[in-house]
Coordinates of C-alpha atoms and ligand atoms in Angstrom, one line a residue:
X1 CA -20.1 14.4 33.5
X2 CA -17.9 11.4 31.6
X3 CA -14.5 10.7 31.7
X4 CA -11.6 12.2 29.9
X5 CA -11.4 8.5 28.2
X6 CA -15.2 7.9 27.5
X7 CA -15.3 11.3 26.1
X8 CA -12.3 11.2 23.5
X9 CA -13.3 7.8 22.5
X10 CA -17.6 8.3 21.6
X11 CA -15.6 11.9 20.2
X12 CA -13.7 9.4 17.8
X13 CA -16.6 7.1 17.0
X14 CA -18.7 9.9 16.6
X15 CA -16.5 11.6 14.1
X16 CA -16.2 8.5 11.2
X17 CA -13.4 6.3 13.0
X18 CA -15.8 2.2 13.0
X19 CA -13.0 0.5 13.6
X20 CA -9.7 0.5 15.7
X21 CA -7.0 -1.5 15.7
X22 CA -4.4 -2.7 18.7
X23 CA -3.2 -4.1 21.9
X24 CA -4.5 -3.6 24.7
X25 CA -2.9 -2.4 28.4
X26 CA -4.3 -0.4 31.1
X27 CA -3.3 2.8 30.0
X28 CA -6.3 2.1 26.7
X29 CA -8.1 0.6 27.9
X30 CA -11.0 2.0 28.5
X31 CA -10.6 4.4 25.9
X32 CA -11.0 2.1 23.9
X33 CA -13.8 0.5 25.4
X34 CA -15.5 4.0 24.8
X35 CA -15.6 3.2 21.5
X36 CA -16.4 0.0 21.1
X37 CA -19.7 1.2 23.5
X38 CA -19.8 4.0 20.7
X39 CA -19.8 1.3 18.1
X40 CA -17.4 0.7 16.4
X41 CA -15.5 -2.7 16.0
X42 CA -12.1 -3.4 18.0
X43 CA -9.4 -5.7 16.4
X44 CA -7.3 -7.0 18.8
X45 CA -3.4 -7.8 16.9
X46 CA -0.9 -10.1 18.9
X47 CA 1.6 -6.6 18.6
X48 CA 0.9 -2.8 18.1
X49 CA 3.1 -2.7 15.0
X50 CA 0.3 -5.9 12.8
X51 CA -2.0 -3.0 15.1
X52 CA -0.2 0.0 13.3
X53 CA -0.5 -1.8 10.2
X54 CA -3.8 -2.8 10.2
X55 CA -5.6 0.7 10.3
X56 CA -3.3 1.4 8.0
X57 CA -4.4 -0.9 5.9
X58 CA -7.5 -0.5 7.2
X59 CA -8.1 3.2 5.6
X60 CA -6.7 2.3 2.7
X61 CA -8.5 0.1 1.2
X62 CA -11.9 1.7 2.1
X63 CA -11.0 5.0 2.1
X64 CA -12.2 6.5 5.6
X65 CA -9.7 7.0 8.7
X66 CA -8.8 4.9 10.8
X67 CA -7.2 4.8 14.2
X68 CA -5.1 2.7 16.3
X69 CA -5.1 2.0 20.1
X70 CA -1.3 1.4 21.7
X71 CA -0.4 1.3 25.8
X72 CA 1.4 3.8 27.1
X73 CA 5.7 4.0 26.1
X74 CA 6.7 0.7 24.8
X75 CA 2.4 0.1 23.2
X76 CA 3.9 3.0 21.0
X77 CA 7.8 2.1 19.9
X78 CA 6.7 -1.1 19.7
X79 CA 4.4 -0.1 16.9
X80 CA 6.3 2.9 15.1
X81 CA 7.7 1.2 11.6
X82 CA 3.8 1.1 10.7
X83 CA 3.2 4.5 12.1
X84 CA 5.8 5.4 10.2
X85 CA 4.6 3.4 7.2
X86 CA 1.8 4.9 7.5
X87 CA 2.5 8.6 7.8
X88 CA 4.8 8.4 4.6
X89 CA 1.9 7.1 2.3
X90 CA -0.4 9.9 4.0
X91 CA -2.6 7.6 6.0
X92 CA -5.6 9.3 7.2
X93 CA -5.0 7.5 10.6
X94 CA -5.0 8.2 14.7
X95 CA -2.6 6.4 17.0
X96 CA -4.6 7.0 20.2
X97 CA -2.1 6.6 22.9
X98 CA -2.1 6.6 26.7
X99 CA 0.7 8.6 27.1
X100 CA 3.0 9.1 30.7
X101 CA 4.6 12.8 31.1
X102 CA 6.7 12.0 34.7
X103 CA 9.5 11.5 33.3
X104 CA 11.2 8.7 36.0
X105 CA 7.7 6.8 34.8
X106 CA 9.7 3.0 33.0
X107 CA 7.2 4.2 30.3
X108 CA 8.3 7.9 29.8
X109 CA 9.5 8.5 25.9
X110 CA 8.8 11.7 25.0
X111 CA 5.4 10.3 22.7
X112 CA 5.6 13.8 20.4
X113 CA 9.1 13.6 18.7
X114 CA 8.7 10.2 18.2
X115 CA 5.7 11.3 16.3
X116 CA 7.3 13.8 14.8
X117 CA 10.3 11.7 14.2
X118 CA 8.6 10.1 11.8
X119 CA 6.9 11.7 10.2
X120 CA 3.8 12.5 12.3
X121 CA 1.4 14.8 14.2
X122 CA 1.3 15.1 17.7
X123 CA -2.6 16.1 19.1
X124 CA -2.5 15.8 23.8
X125 CA -6.0 16.3 25.9
X126 CA -3.8 18.4 28.3
X127 CA -6.7 20.4 29.5
X128 CA -10.5 18.3 31.0
X129 CA -11.8 20.8 29.4
X130 CA -11.2 20.4 25.7
X131 CA -10.3 16.7 25.0
X132 CA -14.0 16.7 22.8
X133 CA -12.4 19.0 20.8
X134 CA -9.4 17.7 20.8
X135 CA -10.3 14.1 19.8
X136 CA -12.8 15.4 16.7
X137 CA -9.3 17.7 15.2
X138 CA -7.5 14.5 15.5
X139 CA -9.9 12.7 12.8
X140 CA -10.5 16.2 10.6
X141 CA -7.4 16.7 10.9
X142 CA -5.6 12.9 9.7
X143 CA -8.7 13.7 7.1
X144 CA -8.8 16.7 5.7
X145 CA -5.2 17.4 5.4
X146 CA -4.0 13.8 4.8
X147 CA -1.7 13.1 8.4
X148 CA -1.0 10.6 10.4
X149 CA -2.2 11.7 13.7
X150 CA -0.8 10.4 17.6
X151 CA -3.1 11.6 19.9
X152 CA -1.5 11.4 23.4
X153 CA -3.7 11.1 26.6
X154 CA -1.8 11.3 29.9
X155 CA -3.2 9.2 32.6
X156 CA -3.0 11.9 34.9
X157 CA -5.6 13.2 32.4
X158 CA -8.2 10.3 31.6
X159 CA -9.4 9.7 34.8
X160 CA -10.9 13.8 34.7
X161 CA -14.5 14.7 35.0
X162 CA -15.2 16.2 31.0
X163 CA -17.6 17.7 29.7
X164 CA -19.9 15.5 27.3
X165 CA -18.9 15.9 23.5
X166 CA -20.9 18.4 21.6
X167 CA -22.7 17.0 18.7
X168 CA -21.0 16.0 15.7
X169 CA -19.4 18.7 13.8
X170 CA -19.3 18.9 9.8
X171 CA -15.2 18.4 8.0
X172 CA -14.2 21.6 7.4
X173 CA -13.2 20.3 4.2
X174 CA -10.4 22.6 1.9
X175 CA -12.3 23.5 -1.6
X176 CA -9.8 22.0 -4.0
X177 CA -6.8 23.7 -5.8
X178 CA -8.4 25.1 -9.4
X179 CA -4.6 24.7 -11.1
X180 CA -4.1 28.6 -13.2
X181 CA -5.4 28.9 -16.9
X182 CA -1.9 29.5 -18.2
X183 CA -0.8 26.1 -16.1
X184 CA -3.4 25.0 -17.7
X185 CA -2.9 25.3 -21.7
X186 CA 0.6 24.6 -20.8
X187 CA -1.0 21.2 -20.4
X188 CA -3.2 21.9 -23.2
X189 CA -0.3 22.8 -25.1
X190 CA 2.0 20.0 -24.0
X191 CA -0.8 16.9 -24.7
X192 CA -1.1 19.2 -28.5
X193 CA 2.0 19.3 -29.4
X194 CA 2.7 15.3 -28.2
X195 CA 2.3 12.7 -30.7
X196 CA 3.0 9.5 -28.2
X197 CA 1.6 10.7 -24.4
X198 CA 1.2 8.7 -20.9
X199 CA -0.4 9.4 -17.9
X200 CA 1.0 8.1 -15.0
X201 CA -1.2 8.2 -12.1
X202 CA -0.2 7.5 -8.3
X203 CA -1.5 8.0 -4.6
X204 CA -2.6 10.8 -5.5
X205 CA -5.2 9.7 -8.3
X206 CA -6.9 7.1 -6.1
X207 CA -10.2 8.4 -6.3
X208 CA -10.3 10.7 -9.6
X209 CA -9.1 7.0 -12.5
X210 CA -12.2 8.4 -14.6
X211 CA -11.5 12.1 -14.9
X212 CA -7.4 10.8 -15.4
X213 CA -9.4 8.8 -18.1
X214 CA -11.0 11.0 -19.5
X215 CA -8.7 13.4 -20.4
X216 CA -6.2 10.4 -21.6
X217 CA -9.1 10.5 -23.6
X218 CA -9.0 13.4 -25.3
X219 CA -5.2 13.7 -25.2
X220 CA -4.6 9.8 -27.2
X221 CA -2.4 9.0 -23.9
X222 CA -2.2 5.4 -22.8
X223 CA -2.7 5.7 -18.8
X224 CA -0.1 2.9 -16.6
X225 CA -0.7 2.8 -12.5
X226 CA 2.5 3.8 -10.2
X227 CA 2.3 0.5 -7.7
X228 CA 0.3 1.8 -5.4
X229 CA -2.5 2.5 -7.3
X230 CA -1.9 -0.7 -8.9
X231 CA -5.4 -1.5 -10.4
X232 CA -7.5 2.0 -11.0
X233 CA -7.1 2.0 -14.4
X234 CA -7.5 -2.3 -15.1
X235 CA -10.4 -3.2 -17.6
X236 CA -9.1 0.0 -19.3
X237 CA -8.2 -1.2 -23.2
X238 CA -5.5 1.9 -23.2
X239 CA -4.2 0.9 -20.1
X240 CA -0.6 -1.2 -19.8
X241 CA -1.3 -1.8 -16.4
X242 CA 2.1 -1.1 -12.8
X243 CA 4.8 1.3 -14.7
X244 CA 8.1 1.0 -13.5
X245 CA 10.0 -1.6 -11.5
X246 CA 7.1 -4.1 -11.9
X247 CA 6.1 -3.2 -15.6
X248 CA 6.2 -6.1 -18.3
X249 CA 8.6 -5.5 -20.8
X250 CA 5.9 -4.8 -23.0
X251 CA 4.5 -2.2 -21.7
X252 CA 8.0 -0.3 -20.0
X253 CA 8.6 -0.1 -24.1
X254 CA 5.6 1.5 -24.6
X255 CA 6.0 3.9 -21.5
X256 CA 9.5 4.6 -23.0
X257 CA 8.7 5.8 -25.8
X258 CA 6.4 8.2 -24.8
X259 CA 7.0 12.0 -26.2
X260 CA 5.3 13.3 -22.7
X261 CA 4.6 11.6 -19.6
X262 CA 2.8 13.4 -17.0
X263 CA 2.5 11.4 -13.5
X264 CA -1.0 12.8 -12.6
X265 CA -1.0 12.6 -8.5
X266 CA 2.5 10.7 -9.6
X267 CA 6.1 11.5 -7.8
X268 CA 7.4 9.6 -11.0
X269 CA 9.6 8.8 -8.2
X270 CA 12.8 6.1 -9.0
X271 CA 11.2 3.3 -8.7
X272 CA 8.0 4.4 -10.7
X273 CA 10.6 5.5 -13.8
X274 CA 13.2 2.4 -12.7
X275 CA 15.4 5.2 -12.1
X276 CA 14.5 7.4 -15.3
X277 CA 15.1 5.0 -17.6
X278 CA 11.4 4.6 -19.2
X279 CA 11.6 8.5 -19.8
X280 CA 12.7 8.5 -23.5
X281 CA 15.3 11.4 -23.6
X282 CA 14.0 15.0 -25.1
X283 CA 10.2 13.4 -23.2
X284 CA 8.3 16.1 -21.7
X285 CA 7.9 15.7 -18.4
X286 CA 4.6 17.5 -16.2
X287 CA 3.2 15.6 -14.1
X288 CA -0.1 17.1 -12.0
X289 CA -0.5 17.9 -8.1
X290 CA -2.1 19.6 -5.4
X291 CA 0.9 20.3 -2.7
X292 CA 3.0 22.6 -4.3
X293 CA 6.6 20.4 -2.1
X294 CA 5.6 17.2 -4.5
X295 CA 5.9 19.4 -7.6
X296 CA 9.0 18.2 -9.2
X297 CA 10.2 16.9 -5.8
X298 CA 11.9 14.0 -7.3
X299 CA 12.3 14.5 -10.4
X300 CA 13.2 17.3 -12.9
X301 CA 9.7 18.4 -14.4
X302 CA 9.3 20.7 -18.1
X303 CA 6.2 21.5 -16.4
X304 CA 4.9 21.1 -12.7
X305 CA 0.7 22.2 -12.4
X306 CA -0.7 23.0 -9.3
X307 CA -4.0 21.6 -9.1
X308 CA -6.3 19.0 -7.9
X309 CA -5.7 15.8 -9.6
X310 CA -9.8 15.3 -11.0
X311 CA -10.5 19.0 -11.1
X312 CA -7.4 19.7 -13.8
X313 CA -8.1 16.2 -15.4
X314 CA -11.5 17.5 -15.9
X315 CA -11.0 20.7 -17.7
X316 CA -8.5 19.1 -20.1
X317 CA -10.1 17.2 -20.9
X318 CA -13.0 20.1 -21.2
X319 CA -9.9 21.8 -23.4
X320 CA -9.1 19.4 -25.6
X321 CA -12.6 18.2 -26.4
X322 CA -13.7 17.9 -30.0
X323 CA -9.8 17.9 -31.3
X324 CA -9.9 14.4 -32.4
X325 CA -6.8 13.4 -30.9
X326 CA -4.9 9.9 -31.9
X327 CA -1.6 10.6 -30.1
X328 CA -0.4 7.3 -28.7
X329 CA -4.0 4.9 -29.8
X330 CA -3.0 4.1 -33.3
X331 CA -3.7 1.0 -35.1
X332 CA 0.6 -0.9 -34.4
X333 CA -0.1 0.1 -30.3
X334 CA -4.1 -1.4 -30.1
X335 CA -2.8 -4.2 -32.5
X336 CA 0.1 -4.9 -29.3
X337 CA -2.3 -4.6 -27.1
X338 CA -4.6 -6.7 -28.2
X339 CA -1.8 -9.5 -28.3
X340 CA -2.0 -9.0 -24.5
X341 CA 1.2 -7.4 -23.4
X342 CA 0.5 -8.6 -19.1
X343 CA 3.0 -10.6 -17.3
X344 CA 0.6 -13.4 -18.3
X345 CA 2.1 -13.6 -22.4
X346 CA 5.9 -13.5 -21.5
X347 CA 7.7 -16.9 -22.0
X348 CA 10.4 -17.4 -19.5
X349 CA 12.6 -20.9 -18.8
X350 CA 10.9 -22.3 -16.0
X351 CA 14.3 -22.2 -13.1
X352 CA 11.8 -24.8 -11.1
X353 CA 12.8 -29.2 -10.2
X354 CA 14.8 -30.5 -8.0
X355 CA 11.6 -30.1 -5.6
X356 CA 11.9 -25.7 -6.8
X357 CA 9.1 -24.3 -7.7
X358 CA 10.2 -21.2 -10.2
X359 CA 8.2 -18.4 -8.7
X360 CA 6.6 -16.3 -11.5
X361 CA 5.4 -20.1 -12.1
X362 CA 4.1 -20.0 -8.7
X363 CA 2.5 -17.0 -9.2
X364 CA 1.3 -17.6 -12.5
X365 CA -0.3 -20.7 -11.5
X366 CA -2.1 -18.8 -9.0
X367 CA -3.5 -15.8 -10.3
X368 CA -4.5 -18.9 -13.2
X369 CA -6.5 -20.7 -10.1
X370 CA -7.1 -17.4 -7.5
X371 CA -10.8 -15.8 -7.5
X372 CA -10.4 -13.1 -9.9
X373 CA -12.1 -10.4 -7.1
X374 CA -9.4 -11.0 -4.2
X375 CA -7.9 -8.3 -3.2
X376 CA -3.4 -8.9 -2.9
X377 CA -1.1 -7.4 -0.2
X378 CA 2.2 -7.8 -0.9
X379 CA 5.4 -7.8 1.9
X380 CA 9.1 -6.0 0.6
X381 CA 12.2 -8.1 -0.5
X382 CA 13.2 -10.3 -3.5
X383 CA 10.2 -11.9 -4.0
X384 CA 7.6 -8.9 -4.5
X385 CA 8.2 -8.7 -7.9
X386 CA 6.5 -11.8 -8.3
X387 CA 3.2 -11.7 -6.9
X388 CA 3.4 -7.9 -7.7
X389 CA 3.3 -8.8 -11.4
X390 CA 1.6 -11.3 -11.7
X391 CA -1.6 -11.5 -9.3
X392 CA -3.9 -8.8 -11.5
X393 CA -6.5 -7.0 -9.4
X394 CA -10.0 -5.4 -10.5
X395 CA -9.8 -2.1 -9.3
X396 CA -7.3 0.7 -7.6
X397 CA -9.0 -1.0 -3.7
X398 CA -7.7 -4.3 -4.7
X399 CA -4.6 -3.9 -4.1
X400 CA -2.9 -3.1 -1.1
X401 CA 1.2 -2.2 -0.6
X402 CA 2.4 -0.8 2.0
X403 CA 6.6 0.2 0.6
X404 CA 7.2 3.2 1.4
X405 CA 9.1 2.6 4.5
X406 CA 10.4 -0.6 2.4
X407 CA 10.3 -2.5 5.8
X408 CA 10.4 -6.3 5.9
X409 CA 7.1 -7.3 8.2
X410 CA 4.3 -5.8 7.4
X411 CA 3.0 -7.8 4.3
X412 CA 0.7 -10.4 7.0
X413 CA -1.0 -6.9 8.5
X414 CA -1.8 -5.3 5.0
X415 CA -2.9 -8.1 4.5
X416 CA -5.0 -8.8 7.6
X417 CA -6.5 -4.8 8.0
X418 CA -7.5 -4.7 4.1
X419 CA -9.4 -8.0 4.6
X420 CA -11.6 -6.5 7.6
X421 CA -11.9 -4.1 4.7
X422 CA -13.5 -6.6 2.3
X423 CA -15.8 -9.0 4.2
X424 CA -16.9 -11.7 1.0
X425 CA -13.8 -11.3 -1.0
X426 CA -10.5 -14.0 -0.7
X427 CA -7.5 -11.5 0.5
X428 CA -4.2 -13.3 -0.5
X429 CA -0.7 -12.3 1.8
X430 CA 1.9 -12.8 -0.3
X431 CA 5.4 -13.1 1.6
X432 CA 9.1 -12.9 2.5
X433 CA 10.0 -16.5 4.5
X434 CA 12.0 -13.5 6.0
X435 CA 8.7 -11.2 6.8
X436 CA 6.5 -14.1 7.7
X437 CA 8.0 -15.1 10.3
X438 CA 9.0 -11.6 11.4
X439 CA 4.3 -11.4 12.0
X440 CA 4.0 -15.2 12.1
X441 CA 2.3 -13.9 15.6
X442 CA -0.6 -12.1 13.0
X443 CA -1.1 -15.4 12.0
X444 CA -3.6 -16.3 15.0
X445 CA -5.6 -13.5 14.1
X446 CA -7.0 -13.9 11.1
X447 CA -7.5 -16.5 12.1
X448 CA -9.4 -15.1 15.1
X449 CA -11.2 -13.2 12.6
X450 CA -12.1 -15.8 10.7
X451 CA -10.5 -13.8 7.9
X452 CA -10.6 -15.3 3.9
X453 CA -7.5 -15.3 3.5
X454 CA -4.8 -17.4 2.1
X455 CA -1.5 -17.2 3.0
X456 CA 1.7 -17.4 -0.2
X457 CA 5.6 -17.7 1.7
X458 CA 8.1 -17.5 -0.9
X459 CA 10.1 -19.3 0.6
X460 CA 13.8 -19.2 0.1
X461 CA 15.0 -19.7 3.4
X462 CA 17.4 -16.8 3.0
X463 CA 16.7 -12.8 3.5
X464 CA 16.8 -13.2 -0.3
X465 CA 17.1 -9.2 -0.8
X466 CA 21.0 -9.7 0.6
X467 CA 21.6 -12.6 -1.0
X468 CA 21.5 -11.6 -4.6
X469 CA 22.1 -7.7 -3.1
X470 CA 25.9 -9.0 -1.5
X471 CA 26.8 -12.7 -3.2
X472 CA 27.9 -11.8 -6.2
X473 CA 30.7 -10.4 -5.3
X474 CA 31.9 -13.1 -3.2
X475 CA 30.4 -12.2 0.2
X476 CA 29.8 -14.2 3.1
X477 CA 25.9 -15.1 3.3
X478 CA 25.5 -16.7 5.9
X479 CA 24.3 -13.4 8.3
X480 CA 21.6 -13.6 5.8
X481 CA 20.4 -17.3 4.9
X482 CA 18.5 -19.5 7.7
X483 CA 17.9 -23.4 8.1
X484 CA 15.4 -24.4 5.9
X485 CA 12.2 -24.1 8.5
X486 CA 9.0 -25.8 7.9
X487 CA 6.3 -22.4 6.9
X488 CA 3.1 -25.1 7.0
X489 CA 3.6 -26.5 9.8
X490 CA 4.1 -23.3 11.6
X491 CA 0.0 -22.4 9.6
X492 CA -1.4 -25.7 10.5
X493 CA -0.3 -24.8 14.5
X494 CA -2.2 -21.8 14.2
X495 CA -4.9 -23.2 12.8
X496 CA -4.4 -22.6 8.6
X497 CA -5.0 -25.5 6.1
X498 CA -2.1 -25.4 5.0
X499 CA 0.1 -27.3 2.5
X500 CA 4.3 -27.2 1.2
X501 CA 4.1 -26.5 -2.8
X502 CA 7.4 -28.1 -4.5
X503 CA 6.1 -28.0 -7.9
X504 CA 2.6 -26.6 -9.8
X505 CA 1.0 -29.9 -9.3
X506 CA 1.1 -29.0 -5.6
X507 CA -1.0 -26.4 -6.0
X508 CA -4.0 -29.5 -6.8
X509 CA -4.1 -28.5 -2.9
X510 CA -5.4 -25.7 -3.8
X511 CA -7.6 -26.0 -5.8
X512 CA -9.4 -28.3 -3.4
X513 CA -9.5 -25.6 -0.5
X514 CA -10.8 -22.9 -3.3
X515 CA -13.8 -26.2 -4.2
X516 CA -14.3 -26.6 -0.5
X517 CA -15.2 -23.0 -0.7
X518 CA -12.6 -21.9 1.5
X519 CA -13.8 -23.1 5.2
X520 CA -11.1 -21.3 7.0
X521 CA -7.9 -20.3 5.7
X522 CA -4.4 -21.0 4.4
X523 CA -0.4 -21.4 4.2
X524 CA 1.3 -22.0 1.0
X525 CA 4.6 -22.7 2.2
X526 CA 6.4 -22.6 -0.9
X527 CA 9.2 -24.0 -1.1
X528 CA 10.7 -21.5 -3.9
X529 CA 14.2 -22.1 -6.7
X530 CA 16.2 -18.9 -5.8
X531 CA 19.1 -19.3 -8.3
X532 CA 19.2 -15.4 -9.0
X533 CA 17.5 -12.1 -8.9
X534 CA 14.4 -11.1 -9.4
X535 CA 14.6 -9.1 -12.3
X536 CA 13.1 -6.0 -10.1
X537 CA 15.3 -6.0 -7.6
X538 CA 18.3 -6.0 -10.3
X539 CA 17.3 -2.4 -11.3
X540 CA 16.2 -1.4 -7.8
X541 CA 20.1 -1.8 -6.4
X542 CA 21.3 1.7 -7.7
X543 CA 18.4 2.5 -5.0
X544 CA 19.9 1.2 -2.3
Ligands
TPP601 C1 12.1 -4.5 9.2 C2 13.3 -4.3 7.9 N1 14.6 -5.0 8.2 C3 15.7 -5.2 7.4 C4 15.1 -4.3 5.9 C5 16.4 -5.0 5.5 N2 16.0 -6.4 4.0 C6 14.9 -6.4 3.1 S1 14.8 -6.7 1.9 C7 15.2 -8.4 3.3 C8 15.3 -10.3 3.0 C9 13.6 -9.7 3.0 O1 13.7 -11.2 3.4 P1 12.3 -12.9 2.1 O2 11.5 -12.0 3.3 O3 12.7 -13.9 3.0 O4 11.9 -12.2 1.3 P2 12.8 -12.1 0.0 O5 13.9 -11.0 0.2 O6 14.1 -13.7 0.2 O7 12.7 -12.8 -1.0 C10 15.9 -7.7 4.3 C11 16.3 -8.1 5.4 C12 14.3 -4.5 5.5 N3 14.1 -3.9 4.2 N4 13.0 -4.3 7.2

């Protein structure tokens, strides 16, 4: 006989969990070791919040489930922000949590209520005989329903005997939803009537990029991505890149020119559609999604199509085949795209000088300097548009954007999870100084794991988003402005190569680091010019 903790650990690994991120205490010691014994890699984080986001980013980057392991009570509450982000993003993450069920214990908290409050599912191993079954359900549910699952392991149950896990069973994958003929005809008719269709793909289309691109080809549609799907159409000749706040002016203009917008696995929410301003008056707006509740949840639609994105796109392409259609793929648009509409082609007046670098110049120069085969993770804040706009990526697995909860401080852990999932490639963590200092303990994790990672801190020694939000009204800003901190010295203290960047020439240190083969992780403390809010933040204010 094995203990419940051993059976649960083994079962999770047998059903596909090969990475577990966490902080180990007495309550999750045995289950974590059981996972390691069964072949999973354990990654120690320095804070449970980091662990949850590392697992989230790992799962997003690999399209495989990941696990978090936490101590009872306070271990779980520390992880809650990251768990919320994962739940909102529907990332298949299993949180293995020790639990006390006796309210007089210091560690007691209603763990199931915590999970459900943030949109995660909660399971518990109550019966030692059912330990393997519940653990298997946790992984299967996470994967097949795209949910974040809390697996509670009460302390008094963990040590009891449990029958060994049965051999792994196949995933009970639900059949993809076939769109109805009526819906498909309606979509095809809308495409036939349209002169300038644009297809916008979101998170729900991340596995269906080629199918959506084929449908767009048949429809004569231009392609765009929501921020969480950035890179999905990278290199496609008719791609506009990201739609929404981070869209380049040229891309935004072409999206605004559309007479049909189809969201593919994409909510077309206020961020992706810039509060609706990217939708021309009178344009037809359609949405394809395999979840009925998602249709029209963020925007009035002309019509919705309930169906699996890949299947619907393939069927639409078949429907339209043989009907040569130029649509939006006309000569003048081709010329504009050939001339370049990306951010690198947009002129601006450099605001740098006096010991501060313009964040656009920093981002643009880094884009040129860093290897193209990179992974980019971006934290939240005023600065976030700059790396999101200027740092190109080659595919959607190379951009990790944990912003469904709009929490600052998740960016570094996001980069760590993505980097663990992307060996052999450089990962860039783009952070504000606020988010960097909120998560600085995980710099040790970067060093300990020997990750191929570059941390770029857009350092305005302030919560810039708040400064720009309230400053123009003359509000006192003492609560959101801080003394200048030498973040490069902090980086060196952890073992990073580090440089303070105040002007483009200071990036020579990064060039030297690249030439030396990136011998250890590097940190850039970029003292950025912050006189004005970023363009995207000005547009985002109405959403707060
Ligand atoms: C956990 C959390 N706390 C507070 C906020 C509110 N908030 C949004 S942006 C921001 C400032 C972020 O500062 P920084 O990371 O330095 O980036 P900057 O805005 O200066 O570019 C704050 C405090 C938040 N989104 N998340």
